[in-house]
Amino acid sequence: MNIVQEKSRRDRKKLQRRALLIEIARRYIAAKGLRSLKVRDVAEAAGCSIGSVYNEFGDFDGLILTVNRETVQALTARLKAVPVEDPLRQLHGLADAYLGFATEHANLLRSLFEHRMEDDRPFPEDILAMVMDAFALMHAPLVRLLPDRDPDDVALLSRMMFSAVHGIISLGLEERMVAVPPEQLRERLAQFVDTHLAGLGITRGA
Amino acid sequence: MNIVQEKSRRDRKKLQRRALLIEIARRYIAAKGLRSLKVRDVAEAAGCSIGSVYNEFGDFDGLILTVNRETVQALTARLKAVPVEDPLRQLHGLADAYLGFATEHANLLRSLFEHRMEDDRPFPEDILAMVMDAFALMHAPLVRLLPDRDPDDVALLSRMMFSAVHGIISLGLEERMVAVPPEQLRERLAQFVDTHLAGLGITRGA
DNA sequence: GCCTGAAAATGAACATTGTTCAAGAAAAAT
DNA sequence: ATTTTTCTTGAACAATGTTCATTTTCAGGC
């Protein structure tokens, strides 16, 4: 018998349903926030039993983390699509791409940063590493703009800059406590990046 | 009969227990995070029934919000204690005070920013206003440092600066995804503030 | 000191929701 | 066709927020 074919037939179905469950969960989170996600709703929407969700993801956290994993992957993909020719443009592009993603997927991003594990189980290493990698994407352009600075220093600078951008955006998009009016956010964010770069001795067109 | 005295006797007891409930809830949140807070635990620890907690706070959110309200009040008090003589020192002092508070009360601050209301009930206006006020505390010193800029512009600058500081700190203190090593956080935060001020055309001792 | 009505406290019962697992169904292997 | 393995199911369970009829408390009047 053809193991590959037979196995794949079952697996394809399994994978298909897994993808369906993830998609449904993502829609719930995106639409109404992480707290609105219920195992029973997901199972019913997918046309399977509660137990199947557990078979697939182990527990509820497993499902959430799977969605979050894909969220950080999508975010990273978007950040990596920013043109790299001009390092200054790239930095602005990264900030703007982050803002764009946060605007379009506010609840998914919140789920990524606000979800706490049950009990004291450790946060999955791989998601952690992916978020760190995303936050390190300002490193390369900053190195080009600050060739004389200690690389370790630049590494920290880039993560701080990204953290700052994250703070401005995540508070700015919070409907409650609007630190910065959303309609101005894009322009102001660019201004912030410029100001900070100026403080680092980098001027536009220099 | 003495209405004031008689009423106060009952009320004192009520207020005393209310304070006890809040204190217990705060301890739970501070020690193990918002998710660890359970009505039954609080009631048992306070030596009263579950129903009494509901009598006092209406529902579970009511208790959480009361703790959060006191958290933002404590934060504001700490920020307002920063000396105002030198605006530049004040800005650094505000950032440092925020870092100090966030370090000592990481879970309480998280509870303030991460708690979502049940259903779609609106977030309490008063807490919102208090957080906004706290975030506006960088405004006064920045006005003094930038007397020629449009005041509206400075208002936004100050909130952005505070949001940025918030982002750096909240991600920096997250045990997972450490964007900036905690032991360097204080020094780096000061550096960040200096850099940004430099970008705004403000130099130390100028 | 006792009575009375209002206010507060109680906790059993309920509703929601994550989790488990024994039994059954389906698929694969022989 | 039979056996074995694997997956699926959903009833039952456990944890936890919430309600409310009953009981208790207590100030105010006699």
Short mmCIF file of C-alpha atoms (C1' of nucleotides) in Angstrom, two decimals:
data_model
loop_
_atom_site.label_atom_id
_atom_site.label_comp_id
_atom_site.label_asym_id
_atom_site.label_seq_id
_atom_site.Cartn_x
_atom_site.Cartn_y
_atom_site.Cartn_z
CA MET A 1 0.00 0.00 0.00
CA ASN A 2 1.06 3.55 -0.61
CA ILE A 3 1.86 4.94 2.78
CA VAL A 4 2.42 8.46 1.58
CA GLN A 5 -0.83 8.68 -0.28
CA GLU A 6 -2.96 7.04 2.40
CA LYS A 7 -1.38 9.03 5.16
CA SER A 8 -1.71 12.22 3.23
CA ARG A 9 -5.39 11.70 2.63
CA ARG A 10 -6.08 11.56 6.34
CA ASP A 11 -3.54 14.24 7.11
CA ARG A 12 -4.89 16.59 4.50
CA LYS A 13 -8.30 16.43 6.12
CA LYS A 14 -6.75 16.93 9.51
CA LEU A 15 -4.66 19.86 8.34
CA GLN A 16 -7.64 21.35 6.63
CA ARG A 17 -9.68 21.27 9.78
CA ARG A 18 -6.79 22.57 11.82
CA ALA A 19 -6.53 25.54 9.50
CA LEU A 20 -10.27 26.04 9.75
CA LEU A 21 -10.18 26.06 13.55
CA ILE A 22 -7.33 28.57 13.56
CA GLU A 23 -9.13 30.79 11.10
CA ILE A 24 -12.32 30.75 13.15
CA ALA A 25 -10.44 31.52 16.35
CA ARG A 26 -8.62 34.36 14.64
CA ARG A 27 -11.89 35.85 13.43
CA TYR A 28 -13.34 35.78 16.94
CA ILE A 29 -10.26 37.44 18.43
CA ALA A 30 -10.04 40.02 15.67
CA ALA A 31 -13.72 40.87 15.89
CA LYS A 32 -14.36 40.96 19.62
CA GLY A 33 -11.06 40.51 21.38
CA LEU A 34 -9.36 37.57 23.00
CA ARG A 35 -11.84 37.42 25.84
CA SER A 36 -14.66 36.65 23.46
CA LEU A 37 -13.03 33.44 22.29
CA LYS A 38 -14.86 30.32 23.55
CA VAL A 39 -14.00 26.71 22.86
CA ARG A 40 -17.63 25.84 22.28
CA ASP A 41 -18.12 28.64 19.75
CA VAL A 42 -15.08 27.58 17.80
CA ALA A 43 -16.09 23.91 17.80
CA GLU A 44 -19.63 24.69 16.71
CA ALA A 45 -18.50 27.07 13.97
CA ALA A 46 -16.12 24.42 12.67
CA GLY A 47 -18.78 21.72 12.84
CA CYS A 48 -16.83 19.44 15.13
CA SER A 49 -16.86 18.49 18.77
CA ILE A 50 -15.16 20.23 21.65
CA GLY A 51 -12.88 17.27 22.11
CA SER A 52 -11.49 17.66 18.61
CA VAL A 53 -10.28 21.13 19.42
CA TYR A 54 -8.43 19.63 22.36
CA ASN A 55 -7.03 16.86 20.20
CA GLU A 56 -5.65 19.43 17.84
CA PHE A 57 -4.25 22.03 20.23
CA GLY A 58 -3.90 20.29 23.58
CA ASP A 59 -5.69 23.02 25.45
CA PHE A 60 -7.19 26.44 25.03
CA ASP A 61 -3.86 28.21 25.35
CA GLY A 62 -2.60 26.03 22.53
CA LEU A 63 -5.19 27.45 20.18
CA ILE A 64 -4.55 31.04 21.26
CA LEU A 65 -0.81 30.63 20.95
CA THR A 66 -1.20 29.17 17.47
CA VAL A 67 -3.15 32.22 16.39
CA ASN A 68 -0.59 34.49 18.05
CA ARG A 69 2.23 32.67 16.31
CA GLU A 70 0.65 33.36 12.97
CA THR A 71 0.05 36.96 13.97
CA VAL A 72 3.70 37.59 14.68
CA GLN A 73 4.60 35.82 11.44
CA ALA A 74 2.26 38.06 9.48
CA LEU A 75 3.65 41.10 11.23
CA THR A 76 7.21 40.06 10.48
CA ALA A 77 6.38 39.42 6.86
CA ARG A 78 4.95 42.89 6.58
CA LEU A 79 7.94 44.47 8.26
CA LYS A 80 10.35 42.57 6.07
CA ALA A 81 8.55 43.81 2.96
CA VAL A 82 9.71 47.33 3.72
CA PRO A 83 12.26 48.50 1.10
CA VAL A 84 15.84 48.50 2.33
CA GLU A 85 17.56 50.80 -0.15
CA ASP A 86 17.54 53.93 1.94
CA PRO A 87 18.08 53.21 5.66
CA LEU A 88 16.30 56.38 6.71
CA ARG A 89 13.28 55.55 4.59
CA GLN A 90 13.45 52.03 5.90
CA LEU A 91 13.15 53.17 9.51
CA HIS A 92 10.15 55.28 8.65
CA GLY A 93 8.77 52.41 6.64
CA LEU A 94 9.11 50.03 9.58
CA ALA A 95 7.32 52.39 11.93
CA ASP A 96 4.62 52.97 9.37
CA ALA A 97 4.25 49.28 8.61
CA TYR A 98 3.87 48.55 12.30
CA LEU A 99 1.24 51.25 12.56
CA GLY A 100 -0.57 49.84 9.55
CA PHE A 101 -0.59 46.33 10.94
CA ALA A 102 -1.66 47.56 14.38
CA THR A 103 -4.48 49.55 12.83
CA GLU A 104 -5.78 46.69 10.75
CA HIS A 105 -5.28 43.99 13.37
CA ALA A 106 -5.53 45.78 16.69
CA ASN A 107 -7.11 42.89 18.56
CA LEU A 108 -4.74 40.30 17.15
CA LEU A 109 -1.74 42.34 18.21
CA ARG A 110 -3.23 42.88 21.63
CA SER A 111 -3.74 39.15 21.94
CA LEU A 112 -0.06 38.66 21.19
CA PHE A 113 1.14 41.07 23.83
CA GLU A 114 -1.51 40.73 26.51
CA HIS A 115 -2.18 37.02 26.63
CA ARG A 116 -0.98 35.45 29.88
CA MET A 117 -0.38 31.75 30.21
CA GLU A 118 -2.52 29.66 32.52
CA ASP A 119 -0.90 29.01 35.90
CA ASP A 120 2.77 29.80 35.59
CA ARG A 121 3.54 27.88 32.47
CA PRO A 122 6.39 29.43 30.54
CA PHE A 123 5.74 31.49 27.45
CA PRO A 124 6.70 29.52 24.29
CA GLU A 125 10.26 30.17 23.30
CA ASP A 126 9.60 30.29 19.58
CA ILE A 127 7.02 33.09 19.78
CA LEU A 128 9.34 34.99 22.07
CA ALA A 129 12.18 34.63 19.58
CA MET A 130 9.97 35.74 16.70
CA VAL A 131 8.86 38.87 18.51
CA MET A 132 12.45 39.66 19.41
CA ASP A 133 13.45 39.20 15.79
CA ALA A 134 10.70 41.53 14.65
CA PHE A 135 11.81 44.13 17.14
CA ALA A 136 15.37 43.79 15.91
CA LEU A 137 14.46 44.79 12.38
CA MET A 138 15.42 48.38 13.01
CA HIS A 139 18.92 47.21 13.71
CA ALA A 140 20.22 46.89 10.16
CA PRO A 141 19.21 50.35 8.97
CA LEU A 142 20.47 51.94 12.17
CA VAL A 143 23.83 50.26 11.75
CA ARG A 144 24.09 51.80 8.31
CA LEU A 145 23.21 55.21 9.68
CA LEU A 146 25.53 54.92 12.67
CA PRO A 147 28.56 53.06 11.32
CA ASP A 148 30.89 54.39 14.00
CA ARG A 149 28.90 53.42 17.04
CA ASP A 150 29.44 50.29 19.05
CA PRO A 151 27.28 47.58 17.44
CA ASP A 152 25.97 46.41 20.82
CA ASP A 153 24.93 49.95 21.49
CA VAL A 154 23.11 50.17 18.19
CA ALA A 155 21.38 46.87 18.90
CA LEU A 156 19.96 48.32 22.08
CA LEU A 157 19.12 51.61 20.42
CA SER A 158 17.11 49.83 17.78
CA ARG A 159 15.12 47.78 20.26
CA MET A 160 14.43 50.85 22.34
CA MET A 161 13.32 52.76 19.31
CA PHE A 162 10.99 49.96 18.30
CA SER A 163 9.66 49.67 21.86
CA ALA A 164 8.98 53.39 21.85
CA VAL A 165 7.13 53.13 18.56
CA HIS A 166 5.19 50.19 19.96
CA GLY A 167 4.22 52.23 23.02
CA ILE A 168 3.05 55.20 21.00
CA ILE A 169 1.03 53.03 18.68
CA SER A 170 -0.51 50.67 21.21
CA LEU A 171 -1.64 53.51 23.45
CA GLY A 172 -2.61 55.63 20.49
CA LEU A 173 -4.88 52.95 19.09
CA GLU A 174 -6.49 52.17 22.40
CA GLU A 175 -9.94 53.65 22.06
CA ARG A 176 -9.90 54.44 25.72
CA MET A 177 -6.97 56.56 26.87
CA VAL A 178 -6.05 58.09 23.56
CA ALA A 179 -2.61 59.53 24.13
CA VAL A 180 -2.35 60.64 20.53
CA PRO A 181 -5.35 61.24 18.24
CA PRO A 182 -5.54 58.35 15.75
CA GLU A 183 -6.05 60.55 12.74
CA GLN A 184 -2.76 62.29 13.43
CA LEU A 185 -0.95 59.18 14.52
CA ARG A 186 0.75 58.46 11.24
CA GLU A 187 2.13 61.91 10.77
CA ARG A 188 3.11 62.27 14.41
CA LEU A 189 4.83 58.92 14.44
CA ALA A 190 6.98 59.96 11.50
CA GLN A 191 7.76 63.17 13.31
CA PHE A 192 8.74 61.20 16.39
CA VAL A 193 11.12 59.00 14.41
CA ASP A 194 12.67 62.05 12.77
CA THR A 195 13.12 63.80 16.07
CA HIS A 196 14.76 60.80 17.62
CA LEU A 197 17.04 60.29 14.67
CA ALA A 198 17.99 63.95 14.83
CA GLY A 199 18.90 63.38 18.46
CA LEU A 200 21.17 60.58 17.30
CA GLY A 201 22.87 63.00 14.93
CA ILE A 202 21.13 61.80 11.81
CA THR A 203 19.50 64.40 9.59
CA ARG A 204 17.36 63.88 6.55
CA GLY A 205 19.38 64.08 3.37
CA ALA A 206 22.68 64.13 5.25
CA MET B 1 -29.99 60.06 68.88
CA ASN B 2 -26.78 61.10 67.28
CA ILE B 3 -27.25 60.30 63.63
CA VAL B 4 -23.69 61.05 62.70
CA GLN B 5 -22.24 58.88 65.39
CA GLU B 6 -24.59 55.97 64.92
CA LYS B 7 -24.29 56.04 61.17
CA SER B 8 -20.57 56.35 61.34
CA ARG B 9 -20.26 53.33 63.54
CA ARG B 10 -21.89 51.14 60.96
CA ASP B 11 -20.23 52.95 58.10
CA ARG B 12 -16.82 52.74 59.66
CA LYS B 13 -17.12 48.97 59.79
CA LYS B 14 -18.32 48.93 56.20
CA LEU B 15 -15.52 51.18 55.02
CA GLN B 16 -13.03 49.13 56.95
CA ARG B 17 -14.10 45.96 55.26
CA ARG B 18 -14.22 47.64 51.89
CA ALA B 19 -10.62 48.71 52.37
CA LEU B 20 -9.73 45.19 53.45
CA LEU B 21 -11.29 43.67 50.34
CA ILE B 22 -9.44 46.10 48.11
CA GLU B 23 -6.17 45.43 49.87
CA ILE B 24 -6.59 41.68 49.52
CA ALA B 25 -7.49 41.97 45.85
CA ARG B 26 -4.48 44.20 45.27
CA ARG B 27 -2.19 41.68 46.92
CA TYR B 28 -3.48 38.90 44.72
CA ILE B 29 -3.01 40.94 41.57
CA ALA B 30 0.40 42.20 42.61
CA ALA B 31 1.60 38.73 43.57
CA LYS B 32 0.27 36.57 40.76
CA GLY B 33 -1.34 38.80 38.20
CA LEU B 34 -4.89 39.81 37.44
CA ARG B 35 -5.84 36.37 36.22
CA SER B 36 -5.16 34.87 39.62
CA LEU B 37 -7.81 37.01 41.27
CA LYS B 38 -10.87 34.97 42.32
CA VAL B 39 -13.97 36.23 44.08
CA ARG B 40 -14.01 33.22 46.38
CA ASP B 41 -10.39 33.72 47.43
CA VAL B 42 -10.96 37.36 48.23
CA ALA B 43 -14.11 36.62 50.22
CA GLU B 44 -12.46 33.85 52.17
CA ALA B 45 -9.36 35.90 52.91
CA ALA B 46 -11.55 38.75 54.16
CA GLY B 47 -13.65 36.41 56.23
CA CYS B 48 -16.91 37.29 54.58
CA SER B 49 -19.27 35.79 52.06
CA ILE B 50 -19.13 36.00 48.30
CA GLY B 51 -22.32 38.02 48.30
CA SER B 52 -20.73 40.74 50.40
CA VAL B 53 -18.10 41.33 47.76
CA TYR B 54 -20.92 41.83 45.28
CA ASN B 55 -22.76 44.13 47.67
CA GLU B 56 -19.68 46.28 47.90
CA PHE B 57 -18.49 46.39 44.29
CA GLY B 58 -21.47 45.39 42.19
CA ASP B 59 -19.53 42.84 40.22
CA PHE B 60 -16.06 41.48 39.69
CA ASP B 61 -15.06 44.26 37.33
CA GLY B 62 -16.06 46.71 40.03
CA LEU B 63 -13.46 45.29 42.37
CA ILE B 64 -10.76 45.22 39.71
CA LEU B 65 -11.52 48.77 38.63
CA THR B 66 -11.37 49.98 42.21
CA VAL B 67 -7.89 48.52 42.56
CA ASN B 68 -6.88 50.01 39.22
CA ARG B 69 -8.21 53.37 40.26
CA GLU B 70 -6.01 53.35 43.32
CA THR B 71 -3.09 52.19 41.21
CA VAL B 72 -3.31 55.16 38.88
CA GLN B 73 -3.72 57.43 41.88
CA ALA B 74 -0.58 56.03 43.47
CA LEU B 75 1.27 56.38 40.19
CA THR B 76 0.14 59.97 39.79
CA ALA B 77 1.17 60.81 43.35
CA ARG B 78 4.61 59.45 42.67
CA LEU B 79 4.93 61.36 39.42
CA LYS B 80 3.77 64.57 41.03
CA ALA B 81 6.39 64.19 43.74
CA VAL B 82 9.12 64.73 41.15
CA PRO B 83 10.89 68.08 41.73
CA VAL B 84 9.90 70.79 39.28
CA GLU B 85 12.73 73.27 39.61
CA ASP B 86 14.71 72.20 36.59
CA PRO B 87 12.46 71.14 33.68
CA LEU B 88 15.14 68.93 32.21
CA ARG B 89 15.68 67.15 35.50
CA GLN B 90 11.94 66.93 35.86
CA LEU B 91 11.55 65.07 32.59
CA HIS B 92 14.20 62.61 33.60
CA GLY B 93 12.63 62.37 37.01
CA LEU B 94 9.23 61.56 35.50
CA ALA B 95 10.67 58.81 33.33
CA ASP B 96 12.61 57.44 36.25
CA ALA B 97 9.64 57.61 38.60
CA TYR B 98 7.52 55.74 36.06
CA LEU B 99 10.23 53.12 35.77
CA GLY B 100 10.43 52.84 39.55
CA PHE B 101 6.70 52.41 39.92
CA ALA B 102 6.55 49.92 37.06
CA THR B 103 9.39 47.92 38.59
CA GLU B 104 7.83 47.77 42.03
CA HIS B 105 4.26 47.25 40.86
CA ALA B 106 4.57 45.55 37.51
CA ASN B 107 1.40 43.46 37.86
CA LEU B 108 -0.69 46.35 39.15
CA LEU B 109 0.31 48.49 36.21
CA ARG B 110 -0.39 45.65 33.81
CA SER B 111 -3.81 45.26 35.36
CA LEU B 112 -4.46 48.92 34.69
CA PHE B 113 -3.51 48.76 31.03
CA GLU B 114 -4.54 45.25 30.10
CA HIS B 115 -7.85 44.78 31.83
CA ARG B 116 -10.76 44.55 29.39
CA MET B 117 -14.31 45.15 30.47
CA GLU B 118 -16.85 42.35 30.38
CA ASP B 119 -19.02 42.39 27.25
CA ASP B 120 -18.68 45.80 25.66
CA ARG B 121 -19.28 47.94 28.69
CA PRO B 122 -17.49 51.27 28.44
CA PHE B 123 -14.30 51.88 30.33
CA PRO B 124 -14.92 54.19 33.35
CA GLU B 125 -14.41 57.81 32.41
CA ASP B 126 -12.72 58.78 35.64
CA ILE B 127 -9.93 56.22 35.34
CA LEU B 128 -9.46 57.23 31.74
CA ALA B 129 -9.15 60.87 32.74
CA MET B 130 -6.67 60.04 35.49
CA VAL B 131 -4.44 58.11 33.14
CA MET B 132 -4.59 60.92 30.62
CA ASP B 133 -3.66 63.40 33.33
CA ALA B 134 -0.72 61.27 34.39
CA PHE B 135 0.47 61.07 30.81
CA ALA B 136 0.16 64.84 30.51
CA LEU B 137 2.64 65.47 33.31
CA MET B 138 5.48 65.87 30.86
CA HIS B 139 3.66 68.80 29.38
CA ALA B 140 4.64 71.51 31.86
CA PRO B 141 8.39 70.92 31.76
CA LEU B 142 8.34 70.60 27.98
CA VAL B 143 6.53 73.92 27.67
CA ARG B 144 9.27 75.52 29.69
CA LEU B 145 11.91 73.96 27.48
CA LEU B 146 10.12 74.80 24.25
CA PRO B 147 8.57 78.23 24.88
CA ASP B 148 8.39 79.10 21.20
CA ARG B 149 6.54 76.06 19.98
CA ASP B 150 2.82 75.86 19.47
CA PRO B 151 1.32 74.74 22.81
CA ASP B 152 -0.93 72.18 21.12
CA ASP B 153 2.13 70.77 19.48
CA VAL B 154 3.92 70.51 22.80
CA ALA B 155 0.89 68.83 24.34
CA LEU B 156 1.09 66.11 21.73
CA LEU B 157 4.86 65.89 22.00
CA SER B 158 4.60 65.30 25.73
CA ARG B 159 2.03 62.56 25.41
CA MET B 160 4.05 60.88 22.68
CA MET B 161 7.15 61.07 24.77
CA PHE B 162 5.36 59.53 27.71
CA SER B 163 3.85 56.85 25.50
CA ALA B 164 7.29 56.04 24.20
CA VAL B 165 8.66 55.78 27.72
CA HIS B 166 5.72 53.59 28.63
CA GLY B 167 6.46 51.30 25.69
CA ILE B 168 10.11 50.95 26.52
CA ILE B 169 9.38 50.22 30.15
CA SER B 170 6.44 47.90 29.73
CA LEU B 171 8.23 45.77 27.17
CA GLY B 172 11.50 46.04 29.05
CA LEU B 173 9.96 44.72 32.24
CA GLU B 174 8.14 41.89 30.55
CA GLU B 175 10.11 38.84 31.60
CA ARG B 176 9.33 37.28 28.29
CA MET B 177 10.37 39.30 25.24
CA VAL B 178 12.94 41.48 26.90
CA ALA B 179 13.51 44.26 24.44
CA VAL B 180 15.94 45.99 26.77
CA PRO B 181 17.83 44.23 29.57
CA PRO B 182 16.26 45.28 32.90
CA GLU B 183 19.56 45.97 34.61
CA GLN B 184 20.39 48.57 31.97
CA LEU B 185 16.90 49.90 31.68
CA ARG B 186 17.34 52.87 33.96
CA GLU B 187 20.45 54.12 32.31
CA ARG B 188 19.16 53.46 28.82
CA LEU B 189 15.89 55.17 29.52
CA ALA B 190 17.72 58.30 30.58
CA GLN B 191 19.78 58.07 27.43
CA PHE B 192 16.62 57.75 25.39
CA VAL B 193 15.11 60.84 26.95
CA ASP B 194 18.32 62.79 26.35
CA THR B 195 18.50 61.70 22.75
CA HIS B 196 14.92 62.67 22.11
CA LEU B 197 15.34 66.03 23.80
CA ALA B 198 18.44 66.61 21.72
CA GLY B 199 16.32 65.92 18.67
CA LEU B 200 13.96 68.61 19.87
CA GLY B 201 16.87 71.02 20.04
CA ILE B 202 17.30 70.87 23.79
CA THR B 203 20.77 70.20 25.11
CA ARG B 204 21.83 69.57 28.66
CA GLY B 205 23.02 72.79 30.30
CA ALA B 206 21.80 74.94 27.44
"C1'" DG C 1 -35.45 46.18 77.37
"C1'" DC C 2 -38.33 44.95 73.51
"C1'" DC C 3 -40.33 45.50 69.05
"C1'" DT C 4 -40.05 46.65 64.24
"C1'" DG C 5 -38.69 47.74 59.72
"C1'" DA C 6 -34.93 48.66 56.90
"C1'" DA C 7 -30.45 47.43 55.57
"C1'" DA C 8 -26.83 44.13 55.13
"C1'" DA C 9 -24.94 39.47 55.03
"C1'" DT C 10 -25.23 34.89 53.70
"C1'" DG C 11 -24.40 30.86 50.84
"C1'" DA C 12 -26.94 27.58 48.18
"C1'" DA C 13 -28.09 27.29 43.58
"C1'" DC C 14 -27.32 28.68 38.91
"C1'" DA C 15 -24.81 29.87 34.40
"C1'" DT C 16 -20.82 29.91 31.80
"C1'" DT C 17 -16.83 27.89 30.25
"C1'" DG C 18 -12.36 25.20 30.22
"C1'" DT C 19 -11.17 20.21 30.68
"C1'" DT C 20 -11.32 15.14 30.87
"C1'" DC C 21 -12.22 10.56 29.37
"C1'" DA C 22 -14.80 6.27 28.51
"C1'" DA C 23 -17.18 4.66 24.69
"C1'" DG C 24 -17.94 4.54 19.92
"C1'" DA C 25 -16.67 5.43 14.95
"C1'" DA C 26 -13.39 5.49 11.36
"C1'" DA C 27 -9.36 4.29 9.15
"C1'" DA C 28 -5.38 1.41 8.53
"C1'" DA C 29 -3.06 -2.86 8.78
"C1'" DT C 30 -3.09 -7.76 8.34
"C1'" DA D 1 -13.10 -9.93 7.02
"C1'" DT D 2 -10.83 -9.22 11.17
"C1'" DT D 3 -7.97 -6.91 14.09
"C1'" DT D 4 -5.55 -2.96 15.63
"C1'" DT D 5 -4.75 1.72 15.80
"C1'" DT D 6 -6.25 6.22 15.75
"C1'" DC D 7 -9.47 9.73 15.92
"C1'" DT D 8 -13.97 11.65 17.36
"C1'" DT D 9 -17.55 12.46 20.31
"C1'" DG D 10 -20.19 14.63 23.95
"C1'" DA D 11 -21.65 13.70 28.53
"C1'" DA D 12 -19.82 14.66 32.84
"C1'" DC D 13 -16.77 17.33 35.70
"C1'" DA D 14 -14.41 21.39 37.72
"C1'" DA D 15 -13.61 26.14 38.31
"C1'" DT D 16 -15.58 30.46 38.73
"C1'" DG D 17 -18.63 34.67 38.11
"C1'" DT D 18 -23.45 35.78 39.46
"C1'" DT D 19 -28.06 35.87 41.57
"C1'" DC D 20 -31.45 36.00 45.14
"C1'" DA D 21 -34.55 34.14 48.76
"C1'" DT D 22 -33.61 33.71 53.42
"C1'" DT D 23 -31.52 35.03 57.63
"C1'" DT D 24 -29.14 38.20 60.51
"C1'" DT D 25 -28.05 42.63 62.14
"C1'" DC D 26 -29.06 46.86 64.04
"C1'" DA D 27 -30.69 51.69 64.41
"C1'" DG D 28 -34.91 54.03 66.01
"C1'" DG D 29 -39.07 54.27 68.60
"C1'" DC D 30 -41.85 52.73 72.49
#
